[in-house]
Tab-separated table of C-alpha atoms in Angstrom:
chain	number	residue	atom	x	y	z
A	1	UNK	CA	-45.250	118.767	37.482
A	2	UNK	CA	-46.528	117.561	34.128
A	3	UNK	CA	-49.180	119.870	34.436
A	4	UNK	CA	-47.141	122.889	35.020
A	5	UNK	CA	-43.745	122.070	32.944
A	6	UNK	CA	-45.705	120.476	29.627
A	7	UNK	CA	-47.772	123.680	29.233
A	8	UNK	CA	-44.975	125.859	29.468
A	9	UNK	CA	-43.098	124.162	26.626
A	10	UNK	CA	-46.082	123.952	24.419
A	11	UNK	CA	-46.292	127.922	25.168
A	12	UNK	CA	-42.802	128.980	24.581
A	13	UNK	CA	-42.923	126.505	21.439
A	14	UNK	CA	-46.377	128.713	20.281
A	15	UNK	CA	-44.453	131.408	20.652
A	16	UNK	CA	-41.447	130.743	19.355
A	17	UNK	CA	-42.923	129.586	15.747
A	18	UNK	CA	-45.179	132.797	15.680
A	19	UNK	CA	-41.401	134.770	16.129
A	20	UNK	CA	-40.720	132.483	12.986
A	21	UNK	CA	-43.663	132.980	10.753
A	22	UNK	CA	-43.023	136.112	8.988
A	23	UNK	CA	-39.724	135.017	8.008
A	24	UNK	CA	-41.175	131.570	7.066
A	25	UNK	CA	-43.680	133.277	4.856
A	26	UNK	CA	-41.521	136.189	3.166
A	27	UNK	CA	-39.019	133.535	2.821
A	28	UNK	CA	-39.431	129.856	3.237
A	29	UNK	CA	-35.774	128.510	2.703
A	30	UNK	CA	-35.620	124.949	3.812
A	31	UNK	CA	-33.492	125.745	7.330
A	32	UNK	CA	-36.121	128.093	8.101
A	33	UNK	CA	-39.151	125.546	7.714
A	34	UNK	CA	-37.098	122.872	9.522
A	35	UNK	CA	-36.956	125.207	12.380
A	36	UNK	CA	-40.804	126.042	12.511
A	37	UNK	CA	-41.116	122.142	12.131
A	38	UNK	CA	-39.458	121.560	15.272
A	39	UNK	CA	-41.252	123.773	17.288
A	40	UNK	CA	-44.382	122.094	15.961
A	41	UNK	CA	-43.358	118.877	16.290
A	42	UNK	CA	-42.127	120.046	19.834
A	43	UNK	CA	-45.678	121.425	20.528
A	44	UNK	CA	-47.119	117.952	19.885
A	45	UNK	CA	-44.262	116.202	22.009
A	46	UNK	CA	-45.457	118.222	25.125
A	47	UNK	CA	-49.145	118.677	23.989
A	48	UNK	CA	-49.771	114.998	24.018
A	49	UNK	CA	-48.120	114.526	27.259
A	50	UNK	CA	-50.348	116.790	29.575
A	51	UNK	CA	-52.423	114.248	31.616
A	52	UNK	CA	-55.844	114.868	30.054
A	53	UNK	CA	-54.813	115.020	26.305
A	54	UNK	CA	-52.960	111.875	27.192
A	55	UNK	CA	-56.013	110.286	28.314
A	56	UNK	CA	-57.947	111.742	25.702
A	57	UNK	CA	-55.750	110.714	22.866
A	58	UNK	CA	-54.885	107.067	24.210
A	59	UNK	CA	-59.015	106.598	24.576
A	60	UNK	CA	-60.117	108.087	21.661
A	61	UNK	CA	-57.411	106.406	19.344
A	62	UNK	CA	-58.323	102.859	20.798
A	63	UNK	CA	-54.736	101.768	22.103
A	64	UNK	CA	-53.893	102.345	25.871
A	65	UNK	CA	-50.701	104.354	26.094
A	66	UNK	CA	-50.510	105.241	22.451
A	67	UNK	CA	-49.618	109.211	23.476
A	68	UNK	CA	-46.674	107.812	24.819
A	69	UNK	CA	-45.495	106.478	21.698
A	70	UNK	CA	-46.417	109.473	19.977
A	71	UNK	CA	-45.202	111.444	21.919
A	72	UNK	CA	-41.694	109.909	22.101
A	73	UNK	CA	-41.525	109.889	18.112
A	74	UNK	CA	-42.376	113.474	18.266
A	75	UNK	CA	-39.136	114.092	20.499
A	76	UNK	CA	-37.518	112.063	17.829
A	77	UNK	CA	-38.621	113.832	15.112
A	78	UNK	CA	-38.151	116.938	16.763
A	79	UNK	CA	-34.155	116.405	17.303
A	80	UNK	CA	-34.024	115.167	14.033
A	81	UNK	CA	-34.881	118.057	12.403
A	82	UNK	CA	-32.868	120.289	14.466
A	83	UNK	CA	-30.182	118.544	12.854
A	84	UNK	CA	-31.610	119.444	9.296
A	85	UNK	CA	-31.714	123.288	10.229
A	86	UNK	CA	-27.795	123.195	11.271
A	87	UNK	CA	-27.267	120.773	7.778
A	88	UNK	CA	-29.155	123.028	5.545
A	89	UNK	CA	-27.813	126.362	7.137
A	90	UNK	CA	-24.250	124.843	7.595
A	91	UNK	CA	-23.451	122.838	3.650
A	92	UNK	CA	-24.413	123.265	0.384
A	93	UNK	CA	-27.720	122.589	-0.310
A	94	UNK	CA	-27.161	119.113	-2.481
A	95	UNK	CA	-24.570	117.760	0.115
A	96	UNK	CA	-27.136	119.014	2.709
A	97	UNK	CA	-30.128	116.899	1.342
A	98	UNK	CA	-28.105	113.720	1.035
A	99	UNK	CA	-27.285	113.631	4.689
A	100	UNK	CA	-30.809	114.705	5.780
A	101	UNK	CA	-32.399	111.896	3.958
A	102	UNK	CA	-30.091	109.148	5.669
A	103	UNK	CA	-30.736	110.727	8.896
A	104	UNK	CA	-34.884	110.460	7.827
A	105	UNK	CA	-34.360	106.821	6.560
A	106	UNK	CA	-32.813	105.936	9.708
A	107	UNK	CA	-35.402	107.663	12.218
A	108	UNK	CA	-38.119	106.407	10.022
A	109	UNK	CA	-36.649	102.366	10.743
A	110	UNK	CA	-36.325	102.856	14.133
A	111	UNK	CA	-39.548	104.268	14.180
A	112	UNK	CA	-41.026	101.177	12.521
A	113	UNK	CA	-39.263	99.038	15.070
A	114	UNK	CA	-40.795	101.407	18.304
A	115	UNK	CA	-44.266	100.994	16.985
A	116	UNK	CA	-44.037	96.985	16.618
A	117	UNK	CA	-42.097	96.261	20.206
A	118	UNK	CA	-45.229	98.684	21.275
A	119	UNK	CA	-47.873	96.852	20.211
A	120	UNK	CA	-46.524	93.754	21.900
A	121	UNK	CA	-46.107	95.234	24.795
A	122	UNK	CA	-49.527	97.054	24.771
A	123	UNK	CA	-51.658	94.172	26.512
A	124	UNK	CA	-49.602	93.984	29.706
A	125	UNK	CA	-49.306	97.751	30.089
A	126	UNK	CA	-51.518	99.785	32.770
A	127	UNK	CA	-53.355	103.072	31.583
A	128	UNK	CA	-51.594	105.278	34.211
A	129	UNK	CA	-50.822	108.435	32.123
A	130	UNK	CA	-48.181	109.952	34.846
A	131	UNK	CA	-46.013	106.488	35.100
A	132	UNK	CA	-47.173	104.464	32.374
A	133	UNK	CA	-43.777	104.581	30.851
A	134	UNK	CA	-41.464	104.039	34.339
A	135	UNK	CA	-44.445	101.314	35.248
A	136	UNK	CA	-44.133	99.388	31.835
A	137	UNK	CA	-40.325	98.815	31.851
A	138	UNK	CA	-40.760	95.580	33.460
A	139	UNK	CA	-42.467	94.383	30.410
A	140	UNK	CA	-39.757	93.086	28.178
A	141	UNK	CA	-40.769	93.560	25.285
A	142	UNK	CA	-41.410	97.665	26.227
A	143	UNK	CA	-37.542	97.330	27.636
A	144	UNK	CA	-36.352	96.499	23.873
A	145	UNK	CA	-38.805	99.600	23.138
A	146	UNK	CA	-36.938	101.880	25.524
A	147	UNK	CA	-33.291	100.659	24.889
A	148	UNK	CA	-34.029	101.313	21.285
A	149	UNK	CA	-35.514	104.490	21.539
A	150	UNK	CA	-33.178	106.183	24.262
A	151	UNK	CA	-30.353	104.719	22.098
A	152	UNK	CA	-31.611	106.828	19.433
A	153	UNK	CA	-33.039	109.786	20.794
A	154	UNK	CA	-29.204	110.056	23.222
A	155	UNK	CA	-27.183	109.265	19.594
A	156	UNK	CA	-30.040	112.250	18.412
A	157	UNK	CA	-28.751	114.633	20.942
A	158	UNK	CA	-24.987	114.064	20.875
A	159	UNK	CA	-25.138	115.032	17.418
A	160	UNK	CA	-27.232	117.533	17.218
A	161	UNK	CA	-24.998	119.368	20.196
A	162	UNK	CA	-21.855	118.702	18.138
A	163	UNK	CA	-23.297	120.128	15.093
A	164	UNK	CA	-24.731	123.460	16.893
A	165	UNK	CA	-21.528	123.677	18.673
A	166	UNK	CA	-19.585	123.404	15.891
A	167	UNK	CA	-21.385	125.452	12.937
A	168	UNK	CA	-21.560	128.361	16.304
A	169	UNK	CA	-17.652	128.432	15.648
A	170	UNK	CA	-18.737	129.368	12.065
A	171	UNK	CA	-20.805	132.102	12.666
A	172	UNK	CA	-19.937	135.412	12.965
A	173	UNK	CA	-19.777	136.852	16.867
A	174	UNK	CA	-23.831	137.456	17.540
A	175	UNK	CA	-26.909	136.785	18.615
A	176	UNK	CA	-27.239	133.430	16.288
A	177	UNK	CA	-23.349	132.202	17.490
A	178	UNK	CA	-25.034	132.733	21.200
A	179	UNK	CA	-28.210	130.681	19.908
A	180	UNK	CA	-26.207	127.802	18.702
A	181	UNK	CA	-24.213	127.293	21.826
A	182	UNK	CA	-27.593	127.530	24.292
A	183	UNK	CA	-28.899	125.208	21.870
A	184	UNK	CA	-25.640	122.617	22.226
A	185	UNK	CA	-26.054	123.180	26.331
A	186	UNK	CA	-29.934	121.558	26.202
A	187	UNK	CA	-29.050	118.810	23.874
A	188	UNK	CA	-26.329	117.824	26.808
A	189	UNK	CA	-29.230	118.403	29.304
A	190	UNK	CA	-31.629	116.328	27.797
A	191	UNK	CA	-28.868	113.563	28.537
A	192	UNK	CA	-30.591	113.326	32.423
A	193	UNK	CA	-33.750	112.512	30.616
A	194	UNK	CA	-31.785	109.777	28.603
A	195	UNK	CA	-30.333	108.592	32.084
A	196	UNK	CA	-33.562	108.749	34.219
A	197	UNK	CA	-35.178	106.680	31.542
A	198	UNK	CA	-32.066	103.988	31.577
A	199	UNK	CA	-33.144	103.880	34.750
A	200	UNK	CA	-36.237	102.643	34.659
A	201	UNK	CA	-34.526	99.475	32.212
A	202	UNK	CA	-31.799	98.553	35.178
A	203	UNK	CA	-33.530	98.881	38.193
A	204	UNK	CA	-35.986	95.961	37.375
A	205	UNK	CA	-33.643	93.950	37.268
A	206	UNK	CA	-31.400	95.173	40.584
A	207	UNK	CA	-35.058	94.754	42.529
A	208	UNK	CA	-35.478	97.997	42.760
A	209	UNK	CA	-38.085	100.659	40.638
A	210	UNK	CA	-37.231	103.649	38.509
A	211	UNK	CA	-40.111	105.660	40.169
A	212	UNK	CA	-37.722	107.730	42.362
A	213	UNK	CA	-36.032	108.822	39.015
A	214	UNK	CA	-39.204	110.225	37.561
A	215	UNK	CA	-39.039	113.314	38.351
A	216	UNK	CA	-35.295	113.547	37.176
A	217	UNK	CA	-36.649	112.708	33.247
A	218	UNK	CA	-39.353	115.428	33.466
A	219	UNK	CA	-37.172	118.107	34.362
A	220	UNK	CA	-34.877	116.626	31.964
A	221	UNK	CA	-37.242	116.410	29.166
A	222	UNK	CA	-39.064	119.836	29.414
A	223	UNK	CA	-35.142	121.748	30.818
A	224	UNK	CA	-33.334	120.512	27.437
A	225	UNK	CA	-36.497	121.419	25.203
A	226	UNK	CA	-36.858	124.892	27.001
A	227	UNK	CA	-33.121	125.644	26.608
A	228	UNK	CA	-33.015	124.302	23.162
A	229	UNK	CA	-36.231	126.096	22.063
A	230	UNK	CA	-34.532	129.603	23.275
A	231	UNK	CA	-31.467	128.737	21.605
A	232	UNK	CA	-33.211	128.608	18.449
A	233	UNK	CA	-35.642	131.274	18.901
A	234	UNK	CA	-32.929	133.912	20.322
A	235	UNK	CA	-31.936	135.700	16.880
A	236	UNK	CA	-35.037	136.611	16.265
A	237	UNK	CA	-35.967	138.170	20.033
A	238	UNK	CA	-32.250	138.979	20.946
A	239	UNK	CA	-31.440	141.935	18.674
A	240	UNK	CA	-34.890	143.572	19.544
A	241	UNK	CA	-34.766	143.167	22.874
A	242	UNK	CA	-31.058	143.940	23.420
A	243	UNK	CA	-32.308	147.428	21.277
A	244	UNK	CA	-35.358	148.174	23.520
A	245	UNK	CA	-32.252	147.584	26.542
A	246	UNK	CA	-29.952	150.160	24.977
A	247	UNK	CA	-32.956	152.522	24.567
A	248	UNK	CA	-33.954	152.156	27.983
A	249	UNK	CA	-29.851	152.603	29.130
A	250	UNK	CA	-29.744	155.988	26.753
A	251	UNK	CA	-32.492	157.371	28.344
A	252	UNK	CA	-31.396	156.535	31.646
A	253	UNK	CA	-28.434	158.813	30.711
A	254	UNK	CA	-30.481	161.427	29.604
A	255	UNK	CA	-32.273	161.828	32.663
A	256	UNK	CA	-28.773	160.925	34.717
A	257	UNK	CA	-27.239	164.662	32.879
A	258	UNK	CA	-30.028	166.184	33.579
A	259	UNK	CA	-29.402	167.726	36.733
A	260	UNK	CA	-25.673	168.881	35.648
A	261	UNK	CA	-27.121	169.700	32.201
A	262	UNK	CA	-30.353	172.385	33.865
A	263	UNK	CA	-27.339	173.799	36.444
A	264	UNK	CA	-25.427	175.455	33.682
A	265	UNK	CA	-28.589	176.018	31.074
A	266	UNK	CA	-29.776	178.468	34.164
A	267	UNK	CA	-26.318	180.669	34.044
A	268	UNK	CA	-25.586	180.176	30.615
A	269	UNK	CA	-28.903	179.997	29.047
A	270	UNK	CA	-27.228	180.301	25.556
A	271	UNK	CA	-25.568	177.289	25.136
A	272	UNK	CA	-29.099	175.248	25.217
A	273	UNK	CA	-30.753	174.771	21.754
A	274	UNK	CA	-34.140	173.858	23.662
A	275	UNK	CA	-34.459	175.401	27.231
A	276	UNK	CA	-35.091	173.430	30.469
A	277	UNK	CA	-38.940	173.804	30.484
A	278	UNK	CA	-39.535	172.888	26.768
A	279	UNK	CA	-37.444	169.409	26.792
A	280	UNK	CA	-39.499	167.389	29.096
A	281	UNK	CA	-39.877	163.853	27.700
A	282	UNK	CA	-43.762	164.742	27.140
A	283	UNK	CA	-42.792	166.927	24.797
A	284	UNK	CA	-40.377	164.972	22.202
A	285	UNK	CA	-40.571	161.986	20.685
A	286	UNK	CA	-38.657	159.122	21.598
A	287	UNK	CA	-36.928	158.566	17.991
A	288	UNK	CA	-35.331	161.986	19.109
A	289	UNK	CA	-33.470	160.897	22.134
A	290	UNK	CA	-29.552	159.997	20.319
A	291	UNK	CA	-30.053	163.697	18.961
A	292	UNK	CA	-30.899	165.018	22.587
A	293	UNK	CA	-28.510	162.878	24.322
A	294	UNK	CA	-25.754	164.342	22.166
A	295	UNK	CA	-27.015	167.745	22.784
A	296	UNK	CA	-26.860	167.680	26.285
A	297	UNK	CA	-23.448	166.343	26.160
A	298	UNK	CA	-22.395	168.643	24.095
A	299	UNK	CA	-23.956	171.494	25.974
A	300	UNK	CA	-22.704	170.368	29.303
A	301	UNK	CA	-19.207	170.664	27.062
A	302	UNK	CA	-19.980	174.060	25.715
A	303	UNK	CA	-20.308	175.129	29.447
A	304	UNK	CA	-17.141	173.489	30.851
A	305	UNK	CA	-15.449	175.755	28.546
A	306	UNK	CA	-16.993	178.653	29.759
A	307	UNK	CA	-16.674	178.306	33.350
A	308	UNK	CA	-12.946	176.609	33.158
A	309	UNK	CA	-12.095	180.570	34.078
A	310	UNK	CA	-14.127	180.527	37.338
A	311	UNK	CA	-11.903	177.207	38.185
A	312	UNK	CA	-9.661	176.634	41.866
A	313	UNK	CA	-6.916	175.171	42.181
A	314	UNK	CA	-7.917	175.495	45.939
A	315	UNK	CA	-11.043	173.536	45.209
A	316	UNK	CA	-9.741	171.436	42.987
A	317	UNK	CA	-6.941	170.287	45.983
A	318	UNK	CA	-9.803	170.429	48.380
A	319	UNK	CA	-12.194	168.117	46.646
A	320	UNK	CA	-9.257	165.659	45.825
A	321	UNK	CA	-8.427	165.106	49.138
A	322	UNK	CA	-11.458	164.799	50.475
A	323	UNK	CA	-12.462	162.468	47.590
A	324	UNK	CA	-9.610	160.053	48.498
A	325	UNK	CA	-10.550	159.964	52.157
A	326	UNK	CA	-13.899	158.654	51.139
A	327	UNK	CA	-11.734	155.580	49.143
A	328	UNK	CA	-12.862	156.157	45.888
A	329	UNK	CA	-10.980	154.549	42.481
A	330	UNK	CA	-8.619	157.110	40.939
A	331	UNK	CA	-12.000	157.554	38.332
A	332	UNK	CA	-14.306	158.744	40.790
A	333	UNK	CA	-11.486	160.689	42.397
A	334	UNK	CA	-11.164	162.941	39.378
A	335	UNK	CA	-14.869	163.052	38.402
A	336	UNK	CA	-15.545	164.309	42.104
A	337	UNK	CA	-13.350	167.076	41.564
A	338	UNK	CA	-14.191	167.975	37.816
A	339	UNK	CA	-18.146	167.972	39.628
A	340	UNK	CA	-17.186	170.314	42.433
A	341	UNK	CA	-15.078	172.313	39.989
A	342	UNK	CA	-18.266	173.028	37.662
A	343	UNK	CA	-20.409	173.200	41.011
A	344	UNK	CA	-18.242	175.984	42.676
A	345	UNK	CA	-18.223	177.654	39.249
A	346	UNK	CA	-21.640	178.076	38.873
A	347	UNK	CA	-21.985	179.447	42.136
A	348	UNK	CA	-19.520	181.902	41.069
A	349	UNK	CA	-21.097	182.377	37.793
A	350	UNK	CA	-24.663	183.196	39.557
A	351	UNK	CA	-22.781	185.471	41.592
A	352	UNK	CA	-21.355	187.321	39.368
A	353	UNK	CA	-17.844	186.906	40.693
A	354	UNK	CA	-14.865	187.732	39.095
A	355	UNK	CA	-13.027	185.072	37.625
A	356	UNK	CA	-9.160	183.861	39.164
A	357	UNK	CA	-6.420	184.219	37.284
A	358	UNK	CA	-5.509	180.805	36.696
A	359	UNK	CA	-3.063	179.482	33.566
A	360	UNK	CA	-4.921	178.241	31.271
A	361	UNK	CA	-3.716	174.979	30.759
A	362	UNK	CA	-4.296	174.117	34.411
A	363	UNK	CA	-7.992	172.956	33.792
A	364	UNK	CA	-7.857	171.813	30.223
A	365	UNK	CA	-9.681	168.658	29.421
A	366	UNK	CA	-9.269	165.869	31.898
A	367	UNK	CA	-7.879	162.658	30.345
A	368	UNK	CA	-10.419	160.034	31.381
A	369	UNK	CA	-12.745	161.856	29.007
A	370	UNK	CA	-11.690	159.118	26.315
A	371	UNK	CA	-11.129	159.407	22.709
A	372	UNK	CA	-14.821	157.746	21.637
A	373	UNK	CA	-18.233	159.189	22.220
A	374	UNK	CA	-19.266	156.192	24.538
A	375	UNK	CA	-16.119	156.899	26.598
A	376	UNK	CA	-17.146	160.622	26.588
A	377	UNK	CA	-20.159	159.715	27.836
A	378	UNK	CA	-19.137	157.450	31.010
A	379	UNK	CA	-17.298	160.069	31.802
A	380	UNK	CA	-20.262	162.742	31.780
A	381	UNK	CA	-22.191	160.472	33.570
A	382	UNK	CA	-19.712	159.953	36.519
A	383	UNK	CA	-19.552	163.597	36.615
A	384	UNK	CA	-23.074	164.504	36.937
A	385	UNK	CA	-23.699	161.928	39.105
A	386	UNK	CA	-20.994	163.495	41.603
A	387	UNK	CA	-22.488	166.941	40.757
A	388	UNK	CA	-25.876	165.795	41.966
A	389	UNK	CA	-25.090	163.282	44.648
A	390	UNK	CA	-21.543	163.510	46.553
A	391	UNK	CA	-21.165	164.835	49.682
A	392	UNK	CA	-17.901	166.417	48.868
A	393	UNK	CA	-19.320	168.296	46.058
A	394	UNK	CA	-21.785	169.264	48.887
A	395	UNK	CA	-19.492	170.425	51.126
A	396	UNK	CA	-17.282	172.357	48.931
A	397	UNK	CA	-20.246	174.244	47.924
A	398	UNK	CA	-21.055	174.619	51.564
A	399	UNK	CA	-18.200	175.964	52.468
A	400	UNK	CA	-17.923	178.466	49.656
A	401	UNK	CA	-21.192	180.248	50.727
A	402	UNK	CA	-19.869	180.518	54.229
A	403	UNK	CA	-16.432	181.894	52.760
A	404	UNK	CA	-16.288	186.149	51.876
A	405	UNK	CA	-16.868	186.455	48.367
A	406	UNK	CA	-12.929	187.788	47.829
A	407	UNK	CA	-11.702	184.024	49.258
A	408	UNK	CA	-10.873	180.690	48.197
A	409	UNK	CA	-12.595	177.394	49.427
A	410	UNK	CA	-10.710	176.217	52.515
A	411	UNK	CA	-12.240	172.700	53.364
């Protein structure tokens, strides 16, 4: 597991702080370098803690175990200064500075008081890198070591979920209100790290080991740092990614009117400002696609208006019934019949059919067209979808081949 989970966070903490870097450098307000500080010091938490650079650093350092202790006043220092980024983005800077020094003072003591309970304890530890810490809390002097430290690092990550919990109630509605609150969710997860640890103080002392619970802290260590390090990272991927996602859902919608929109381009050719064979994607670039989006729903418009005259009230009673017998919503119900409307009409149109007398206010616009453009749009979509896919659609335009040319649709 370490050799799988550890990696990972040193990766997404890499990554992160390169997301960070250009605003660091254009810009490098002291929130901003507390963040990249964190996912630095975050790096060197999980760094040291993959097997071999464990080994590495303990033996080439002199001390048995000493990654351990680094590593553990890395994850202090990295919760720490998660703290400072919600101070320094959350008060006045001078109020700010006084409350990040006493919280430095303080993790700086306890600190001091980790590495000396360490070194006592160092001569009765064993040099397994995996369990060194669950296999040393017999020692009692390493017990003092983990009751203070879990004390500090569980105070560390209470507050620093209350503070990103509350300063997200600040915020305006967003990616960085969103950030906050995943970041508030690991600090609580990190608490089964905190408890798997405890657990290797009590169950000395019950006759029992904490081995069992090992697992429990890893998961707990690397889940709270993973959640925490997306948290803090997701304003600066979020808005691009959630643009790249609404790209990807406009042109989705483009290609979705296309088979309505190429229908009525091919009997009224003259509502299209760019004809069928000259709009492939190929041929445009993709900084053009709002303005062709909102031509073909415009054009699709254009020839709704045109064909309203070639519109049955026949077919518009057929489709609807046949529609509801298929148990669609009231929404698809209408869409259905707006689709086999416009289908019959072409068909009409191509024909060269004279139009029925119909009063005109029989077809006007339907109401679930909405008031806003995006409502306009569902709407579109629903009915091109219908035009190109539903069987009743189909079968009205079935049976309107099969019928004389002087008839009405009887389904």
């Amino acid at each position: 597991m370490n050799y799988v989970l550890y990696p990972a966070c040193v990766l997404i903490a890499f990554l992160a702080l390169l997301l960070r870097l250009p605003a660091l450098i254009r810009k490098p307000e002291p929130g901003l370098v507390a963040l990249c500080l964190y996912f630095v010091s975050l790096m060197f938490t999980f760094g040291l803690s993959i097997p071999p650079v464990f080994v590495a650093v303990s033996k080439g350092l002199g001390v048995p175990n000493l990654a351990g202790m680094l590593t553990q006043c890395c994850a202090l220092a990295a919760g720490v200064v998660q703290q400072l980024v919600v101070l320094a983005w959350s008060s006045p800077w001078e109020e700010a500075k006084r409350r990040i020094r006493r919280r430095l003072a303080f993790s700086a003591l306890v600190i001091v008081a980790m590495s000396v309970l360490f070194a006592l304890s160092v001569p009765q530890m064993t040099t397994r890198p995996h369990t060194f810490a669950v296999d040393s809390a017999q020692i009692p002097t390493y017990q003092a070591y983990l009751v203070l430290y879990l004390s500090c690092y569980a105070l560390t990550l209470v507050e620093t979920g209350r503070l990103c919990w509350r300063y997200s109630g600040e915020v305006e509605p967003g990616s960085l209100r969103r950030g906050l609150r995943v970041a508030a969710i690991g600090s609580a997860f990190g608490l089964m790290y905190v408890g798997a640890r405890a657990a290797d103080i009590i169950a000395p002392h019950l006759g029992g080991t904490g081995h069992p619970w090992e697992p429990l802290a890893r998961i707990g260590a690397a889940g709270a740092a993973i959640l925490m390090m997306l948290g803090w990272s997701l304003p600066t991927w979020a808005p691009p990614l959630s643009g790249a996602w609404a790209q990807v859902g406009r042109y989705r919608s483009y290609l979705r009117l296309g088979p309505l929109w190429r229908a009525v381009v091919d009997v009224l050719p003259g509502i299209a400002l760019a004809s069928p064979d000259s709009s492939g994607p190929a041929r445009w670039s993709p900084r053009q696609l709002d303005f062709r989006l909102y031509r073909r729903m415009v054009e699709i418009r254009d020839a709704r208006i045109q064909l309203q005259r070639f519109y049955s009230p026949t077919v518009a009673t057929a489709a609807r019934t046949h529609a509801h017998s298929e148990g669609l919503s009231l929404l698809e119900v209408e869409a259905v019949v707006e689709a086999a409307n416009l289908a019959a009409a072409i068909e009409k149109k191509r024909a060269d059919e004279a139009p029925l007398p119909v009063v005109d206010s029989e077809f006007d616009q339907p109401e679930q067209t909405g008031e806003s453009l995006h409502e306009e749009q569902q709407w579109l979509l629903l009915v091109a979808d219908a035009f190109a896919r539903s069987p009743v659609v189909a079968d009205v335009l079935a049976s309107l081949r099969r019928a004389p040319s002087s008839s009405e649709v009887a389904l």
